[in-house]
Amino acid sequence: EIVLTQSPATLSLSPGERATLSCGASQSVSSSYLAWYQQKPGLAPRLLIYDASSRATGIPDRFSGSGSGTDFTLTISRLEPEDFAVYYCQQYGSSPPLTFGGGTKVEIK
Amino acid sequence: EVQLVESGGGLVKPGGSLRLSCAASGFTFSSYSMNWVRQAPGKGLEWVSSISSSSSYIYYADSVKGRFTISRDNAKNSLYLQMNSLRAEDTAVYYCARGGRDSPFDYWGQGTLVTVSS
């Protein structure tokens, strides 16, 4: 089973600032099958990034993903008010379980 | 427009059973793997189970193996989760999501709340 560790647990930033979220895997993620999701309170998660660096349909270009192997990063170039939420990484490249990270909460400073 | 609509959640006593359903529309349901993901109150996301497009491959998290059964009816565009021997720790919002091994979870339902309590 691949364990995903997200850091930091909480990121306190102001609108307009840059956010850098990390996701570390306990073993290499096959074919960079790593996704990032955004979740707001009371809502279902929304796919942001797949295959480590591809933006999902309709996702603004201020969101970008990078990384390979065991180290992955989600960057939000300039935080908008609607970006304050919880972000999860997930690997879907190995045999199940299709694990999620523990999440990073991006909160307003 | 892709839509996934879960139903069947509710309050159940420990040891009881519940069957969740997920009605899919707006895409060719029979071509996609599907999943159940749950989220306990105030906690993160936990993958529960996956089923391939033709039901040939089925996987479960260790936490539900032997108690939960995933199934699908491609003629009815529906996904199911039969949950038996429910425990307090199964209390969560249950989401169905499209995707699976080698593909991200690109569409999610709104979720249905399952509460296991006496």
mmCIF file of C-alpha atoms in Angstrom:
data_model
loop_
_atom_site.group_PDB
_atom_site.id
_atom_site.type_symbol
_atom_site.label_atom_id
_atom_site.label_comp_id
_atom_site.label_asym_id
_atom_site.label_seq_id
_atom_site.Cartn_x
_atom_site.Cartn_y
_atom_site.Cartn_z
ATOM 1 C CA GLU A 1 0.000 0.000 0.000
ATOM 2 C CA ILE A 2 1.272 3.452 -0.939
ATOM 3 C CA VAL A 3 1.008 5.932 1.936
ATOM 4 C CA LEU A 4 0.686 9.604 0.965
ATOM 5 C CA THR A 5 1.847 12.265 3.425
ATOM 6 C CA GLN A 6 0.755 15.848 2.840
ATOM 7 C CA SER A 7 2.487 18.883 4.290
ATOM 8 C CA PRO A 8 1.889 21.220 5.858
ATOM 9 C CA ALA A 9 -1.348 20.262 7.538
ATOM 10 C CA THR A 10 -2.417 23.909 7.538
ATOM 11 C CA LEU A 11 -1.202 26.798 5.415
ATOM 12 C CA SER A 12 -2.125 30.326 6.520
ATOM 13 C CA LEU A 13 -1.823 32.811 3.676
ATOM 14 C CA SER A 14 -3.358 36.027 2.396
ATOM 15 C CA PRO A 15 -5.206 36.489 -0.901
ATOM 16 C CA GLY A 16 -2.722 37.160 -3.688
ATOM 17 C CA GLU A 17 0.024 35.076 -2.099
ATOM 18 C CA ARG A 18 1.537 31.919 -3.547
ATOM 19 C CA ALA A 19 0.628 28.548 -2.017
ATOM 20 C CA THR A 20 2.889 25.505 -2.234
ATOM 21 C CA LEU A 21 1.473 22.188 -1.045
ATOM 22 C CA SER A 22 3.483 18.975 -0.852
ATOM 23 C CA CYS A 23 2.553 15.320 -1.169
ATOM 24 C CA GLY A 24 5.102 12.609 -0.436
ATOM 25 C CA ALA A 25 4.614 8.961 -1.313
ATOM 26 C CA SER A 26 6.031 5.987 0.594
ATOM 27 C CA GLN A 27 6.981 4.400 -2.735
ATOM 28 C CA SER A 28 7.136 5.522 -6.314
ATOM 29 C CA VAL A 29 3.767 6.395 -7.879
ATOM 30 C CA SER A 30 3.323 4.466 -11.087
ATOM 31 C CA SER A 31 3.246 6.564 -14.273
ATOM 32 C CA SER A 32 2.834 9.718 -12.175
ATOM 33 C CA TYR A 33 -0.784 8.739 -11.570
ATOM 34 C CA LEU A 34 -1.184 11.398 -8.909
ATOM 35 C CA ALA A 35 -4.216 13.675 -8.584
ATOM 36 C CA TRP A 36 -5.072 16.729 -6.530
ATOM 37 C CA TYR A 37 -8.590 17.547 -5.317
ATOM 38 C CA GLN A 38 -10.092 20.641 -3.715
ATOM 39 C CA GLN A 39 -12.870 20.337 -1.160
ATOM 40 C CA LYS A 40 -14.942 23.123 0.351
ATOM 41 C CA PRO A 41 -17.124 22.655 3.442
ATOM 42 C CA GLY A 42 -20.251 20.649 2.777
ATOM 43 C CA LEU A 43 -19.323 19.920 -0.821
ATOM 44 C CA ALA A 44 -17.882 16.971 -2.697
ATOM 45 C CA PRO A 45 -14.228 17.031 -3.728
ATOM 46 C CA ARG A 46 -13.398 18.523 -7.129
ATOM 47 C CA LEU A 47 -10.639 17.239 -9.373
ATOM 48 C CA LEU A 48 -7.993 19.903 -10.013
ATOM 49 C CA ILE A 49 -4.919 18.098 -11.354
ATOM 50 C CA TYR A 50 -4.399 14.597 -12.730
ATOM 51 C CA ASP A 51 -1.366 12.694 -13.959
ATOM 52 C CA ALA A 52 0.660 14.923 -11.608
ATOM 53 C CA SER A 53 0.602 17.996 -13.853
ATOM 54 C CA SER A 54 -2.463 18.084 -16.121
ATOM 55 C CA ARG A 55 -5.236 20.505 -15.220
ATOM 56 C CA ALA A 56 -8.765 19.144 -15.220
ATOM 57 C CA THR A 57 -11.425 20.746 -17.381
ATOM 58 C CA GLY A 58 -12.317 24.267 -16.285
ATOM 59 C CA ILE A 59 -9.538 24.616 -13.718
ATOM 60 C CA PRO A 60 -7.852 28.048 -13.784
ATOM 61 C CA ASP A 61 -4.204 28.191 -14.796
ATOM 62 C CA ARG A 62 -3.173 29.586 -11.418
ATOM 63 C CA PHE A 63 -3.300 25.933 -10.299
ATOM 64 C CA SER A 64 -0.324 23.834 -11.359
ATOM 65 C CA GLY A 65 1.044 20.443 -10.402
ATOM 66 C CA SER A 66 4.525 19.037 -10.629
ATOM 67 C CA GLY A 67 6.629 16.133 -9.472
ATOM 68 C CA SER A 68 7.265 12.478 -10.127
ATOM 69 C CA GLY A 69 8.293 9.351 -8.289
ATOM 70 C CA THR A 70 7.662 10.032 -4.627
ATOM 71 C CA ASP A 71 7.508 13.840 -4.434
ATOM 72 C CA PHE A 72 4.679 15.946 -5.784
ATOM 73 C CA THR A 73 3.670 19.598 -5.449
ATOM 74 C CA LEU A 74 0.504 21.605 -6.013
ATOM 75 C CA THR A 75 1.111 25.320 -6.526
ATOM 76 C CA ILE A 76 -1.509 28.049 -6.511
ATOM 77 C CA SER A 77 0.250 31.047 -8.022
ATOM 78 C CA ARG A 78 -1.959 33.791 -6.584
ATOM 79 C CA LEU A 79 -4.621 32.851 -4.066
ATOM 80 C CA GLU A 80 -8.136 34.003 -4.832
ATOM 81 C CA PRO A 81 -10.770 34.174 -2.063
ATOM 82 C CA GLU A 82 -12.475 31.054 -3.448
ATOM 83 C CA ASP A 83 -9.241 29.016 -3.182
ATOM 84 C CA PHE A 84 -9.342 28.767 0.606
ATOM 85 C CA ALA A 85 -10.274 25.126 1.092
ATOM 86 C CA VAL A 86 -8.831 21.698 1.877
ATOM 87 C CA TYR A 87 -6.658 19.997 -0.730
ATOM 88 C CA TYR A 88 -6.052 16.261 -1.044
ATOM 89 C CA CYS A 89 -3.620 14.281 -3.145
ATOM 90 C CA GLN A 90 -4.446 10.760 -4.336
ATOM 91 C CA GLN A 91 -2.551 8.044 -6.154
ATOM 92 C CA TYR A 92 -4.388 5.866 -8.645
ATOM 93 C CA GLY A 93 -1.491 4.114 -10.346
ATOM 94 C CA SER A 94 -0.996 1.029 -8.261
ATOM 95 C CA SER A 95 -3.242 -1.813 -7.303
ATOM 96 C CA PRO A 96 -5.819 -0.685 -4.776
ATOM 97 C CA PRO A 97 -6.042 0.750 -2.217
ATOM 98 C CA LEU A 98 -6.269 4.006 -4.167
ATOM 99 C CA THR A 99 -4.994 6.045 -1.279
ATOM 100 C CA PHE A 100 -5.562 9.686 -0.386
ATOM 101 C CA GLY A 101 -3.277 11.946 1.574
ATOM 102 C CA GLY A 102 -4.441 13.414 4.861
ATOM 103 C CA GLY A 103 -5.137 16.836 3.365
ATOM 104 C CA THR A 104 -3.798 20.381 3.609
ATOM 105 C CA LYS A 105 -6.092 23.161 4.749
ATOM 106 C CA VAL A 106 -5.377 26.510 3.121
ATOM 107 C CA GLU A 107 -6.800 29.169 5.408
ATOM 108 C CA ILE A 108 -6.960 32.937 5.333
ATOM 109 C CA LYS A 109 -4.249 34.583 7.386
ATOM 110 C CA GLU B 1 -23.853 16.892 -18.157
ATOM 111 C CA VAL B 2 -22.385 14.162 -15.981
ATOM 112 C CA GLN B 3 -24.419 13.578 -12.830
ATOM 113 C CA LEU B 4 -23.985 11.154 -9.963
ATOM 114 C CA VAL B 5 -26.724 11.071 -7.350
ATOM 115 C CA GLU B 6 -26.355 8.967 -4.209
ATOM 116 C CA SER B 7 -29.232 7.763 -2.057
ATOM 117 C CA GLY B 8 -29.935 5.285 0.690
ATOM 118 C CA GLY B 9 -28.115 6.838 3.614
ATOM 119 C CA GLY B 10 -29.623 7.168 7.060
ATOM 120 C CA LEU B 11 -29.448 6.168 10.699
ATOM 121 C CA VAL B 12 -28.789 2.504 11.451
ATOM 122 C CA LYS B 13 -27.931 0.604 14.622
ATOM 123 C CA PRO B 14 -24.571 -1.110 15.080
ATOM 124 C CA GLY B 15 -24.658 -4.503 13.416
ATOM 125 C CA GLY B 16 -27.309 -3.366 10.970
ATOM 126 C CA SER B 17 -27.304 -3.144 7.193
ATOM 127 C CA LEU B 18 -27.829 -0.460 4.592
ATOM 128 C CA ARG B 19 -27.724 -0.344 0.804
ATOM 129 C CA LEU B 20 -26.477 2.756 -0.942
ATOM 130 C CA SER B 21 -27.270 3.553 -4.558
ATOM 131 C CA CYS B 22 -25.687 5.918 -7.044
ATOM 132 C CA ALA B 23 -27.643 6.880 -10.159
ATOM 133 C CA ALA B 24 -25.471 7.960 -13.064
ATOM 134 C CA SER B 25 -26.402 10.036 -16.081
ATOM 135 C CA GLY B 26 -24.787 12.115 -18.814
ATOM 136 C CA PHE B 27 -22.151 9.583 -19.810
ATOM 137 C CA THR B 28 -21.782 5.974 -20.966
ATOM 138 C CA PHE B 29 -21.880 4.376 -17.535
ATOM 139 C CA SER B 30 -20.875 0.924 -18.789
ATOM 140 C CA SER B 31 -17.526 2.260 -20.021
ATOM 141 C CA TYR B 32 -16.199 3.498 -16.691
ATOM 142 C CA SER B 33 -14.903 2.080 -13.452
ATOM 143 C CA MET B 34 -16.688 3.415 -10.407
ATOM 144 C CA ASN B 35 -15.858 3.891 -6.750
ATOM 145 C CA TRP B 36 -17.158 4.574 -3.284
ATOM 146 C CA VAL B 37 -15.221 7.032 -1.118
ATOM 147 C CA ARG B 38 -16.202 8.013 2.403
ATOM 148 C CA GLN B 39 -15.460 10.873 4.753
ATOM 149 C CA ALA B 40 -16.026 10.600 8.489
ATOM 150 C CA PRO B 41 -17.157 13.813 10.211
ATOM 151 C CA GLY B 42 -14.268 16.284 10.305
ATOM 152 C CA LYS B 43 -11.861 13.782 8.754
ATOM 153 C CA GLY B 44 -10.187 13.208 5.404
ATOM 154 C CA LEU B 45 -11.156 11.130 2.400
ATOM 155 C CA GLU B 46 -10.997 7.332 2.553
ATOM 156 C CA TRP B 47 -11.286 5.139 -0.531
ATOM 157 C CA VAL B 48 -13.736 2.303 0.177
ATOM 158 C CA SER B 49 -14.222 0.203 -2.954
ATOM 159 C CA SER B 50 -13.815 0.104 -6.728
ATOM 160 C CA ILE B 51 -15.514 -1.856 -9.477
ATOM 161 C CA SER B 52 -14.421 -2.068 -13.098
ATOM 162 C CA SER B 53 -16.734 -1.292 -15.992
ATOM 163 C CA SER B 54 -17.854 -4.892 -16.510
ATOM 164 C CA SER B 55 -17.588 -5.883 -12.839
ATOM 165 C CA SER B 56 -14.607 -8.095 -13.637
ATOM 166 C CA TYR B 57 -12.396 -6.422 -11.056
ATOM 167 C CA ILE B 58 -13.573 -5.506 -7.585
ATOM 168 C CA TYR B 59 -11.460 -4.129 -4.764
ATOM 169 C CA TYR B 60 -12.098 -3.178 -1.152
ATOM 170 C CA ALA B 61 -10.307 -1.305 1.582
ATOM 171 C CA ASP B 62 -9.206 -3.595 4.394
ATOM 172 C CA SER B 63 -11.490 -1.682 6.761
ATOM 173 C CA VAL B 64 -14.627 -2.894 4.940
ATOM 174 C CA LYS B 65 -13.531 -6.184 3.378
ATOM 175 C CA GLY B 66 -15.945 -8.983 4.192
ATOM 176 C CA ARG B 67 -18.685 -6.562 5.301
ATOM 177 C CA PHE B 68 -19.335 -4.374 2.250
ATOM 178 C CA THR B 69 -20.203 -5.476 -1.284
ATOM 179 C CA ILE B 70 -19.951 -3.216 -4.332
ATOM 180 C CA SER B 71 -21.996 -3.960 -7.425
ATOM 181 C CA ARG B 72 -23.357 -2.259 -10.507
ATOM 182 C CA ASP B 73 -26.176 -2.614 -13.000
ATOM 183 C CA ASN B 74 -25.077 -1.174 -16.315
ATOM 184 C CA ALA B 75 -28.578 -1.539 -17.755
ATOM 185 C CA LYS B 76 -29.867 0.749 -15.018
ATOM 186 C CA ASN B 77 -26.817 3.062 -14.942
ATOM 187 C CA SER B 78 -26.518 2.401 -11.248
ATOM 188 C CA LEU B 79 -23.830 1.659 -8.684
ATOM 189 C CA TYR B 80 -24.518 0.054 -5.313
ATOM 190 C CA LEU B 81 -22.861 -0.515 -1.977
ATOM 191 C CA GLN B 82 -24.344 -3.144 0.316
ATOM 192 C CA MET B 83 -23.101 -2.491 3.835
ATOM 193 C CA ASN B 84 -23.522 -5.198 6.481
ATOM 194 C CA SER B 85 -22.342 -5.538 10.079
ATOM 195 C CA LEU B 86 -22.107 -1.772 10.346
ATOM 196 C CA ARG B 87 -19.963 -0.227 13.064
ATOM 197 C CA ALA B 88 -19.820 3.217 14.619
ATOM 198 C CA GLU B 89 -16.610 3.875 12.707
ATOM 199 C CA ASP B 90 -18.485 3.457 9.412
ATOM 200 C CA THR B 91 -20.303 6.726 10.143
ATOM 201 C CA ALA B 92 -19.447 9.014 7.242
ATOM 202 C CA VAL B 93 -20.626 10.756 4.130
ATOM 203 C CA TYR B 94 -20.377 8.252 1.296
ATOM 204 C CA TYR B 95 -19.570 9.536 -2.182
ATOM 205 C CA CYS B 96 -19.685 7.698 -5.463
ATOM 206 C CA ALA B 97 -17.057 8.791 -7.946
ATOM 207 C CA ARG B 98 -16.187 7.969 -11.529
ATOM 208 C CA GLY B 99 -12.685 6.709 -12.183
ATOM 209 C CA GLY B 100 -10.436 3.988 -10.890
ATOM 210 C CA ARG B 101 -7.055 2.415 -11.339
ATOM 211 C CA ASP B 102 -5.133 4.456 -13.930
ATOM 212 C CA SER B 103 -7.798 7.165 -14.064
ATOM 213 C CA PRO B 104 -8.540 9.983 -11.622
ATOM 214 C CA PHE B 105 -11.880 10.463 -9.904
ATOM 215 C CA ASP B 106 -13.169 13.135 -12.240
ATOM 216 C CA TYR B 107 -16.823 13.300 -11.188
ATOM 217 C CA TRP B 108 -18.327 12.932 -7.742
ATOM 218 C CA GLY B 109 -21.823 12.744 -6.361
ATOM 219 C CA GLN B 110 -23.068 15.050 -3.612
ATOM 220 C CA GLY B 111 -22.731 12.318 -0.993
ATOM 221 C CA THR B 112 -25.135 10.529 1.343
ATOM 222 C CA LEU B 113 -24.735 10.459 5.118
ATOM 223 C CA VAL B 114 -24.614 7.146 6.945
ATOM 224 C CA THR B 115 -24.843 7.317 10.728
ATOM 225 C CA VAL B 116 -24.277 4.174 12.780
ATOM 226 C CA SER B 117 -25.501 4.692 16.313
ATOM 227 C CA SER B 118 -27.674 3.018 18.916
#
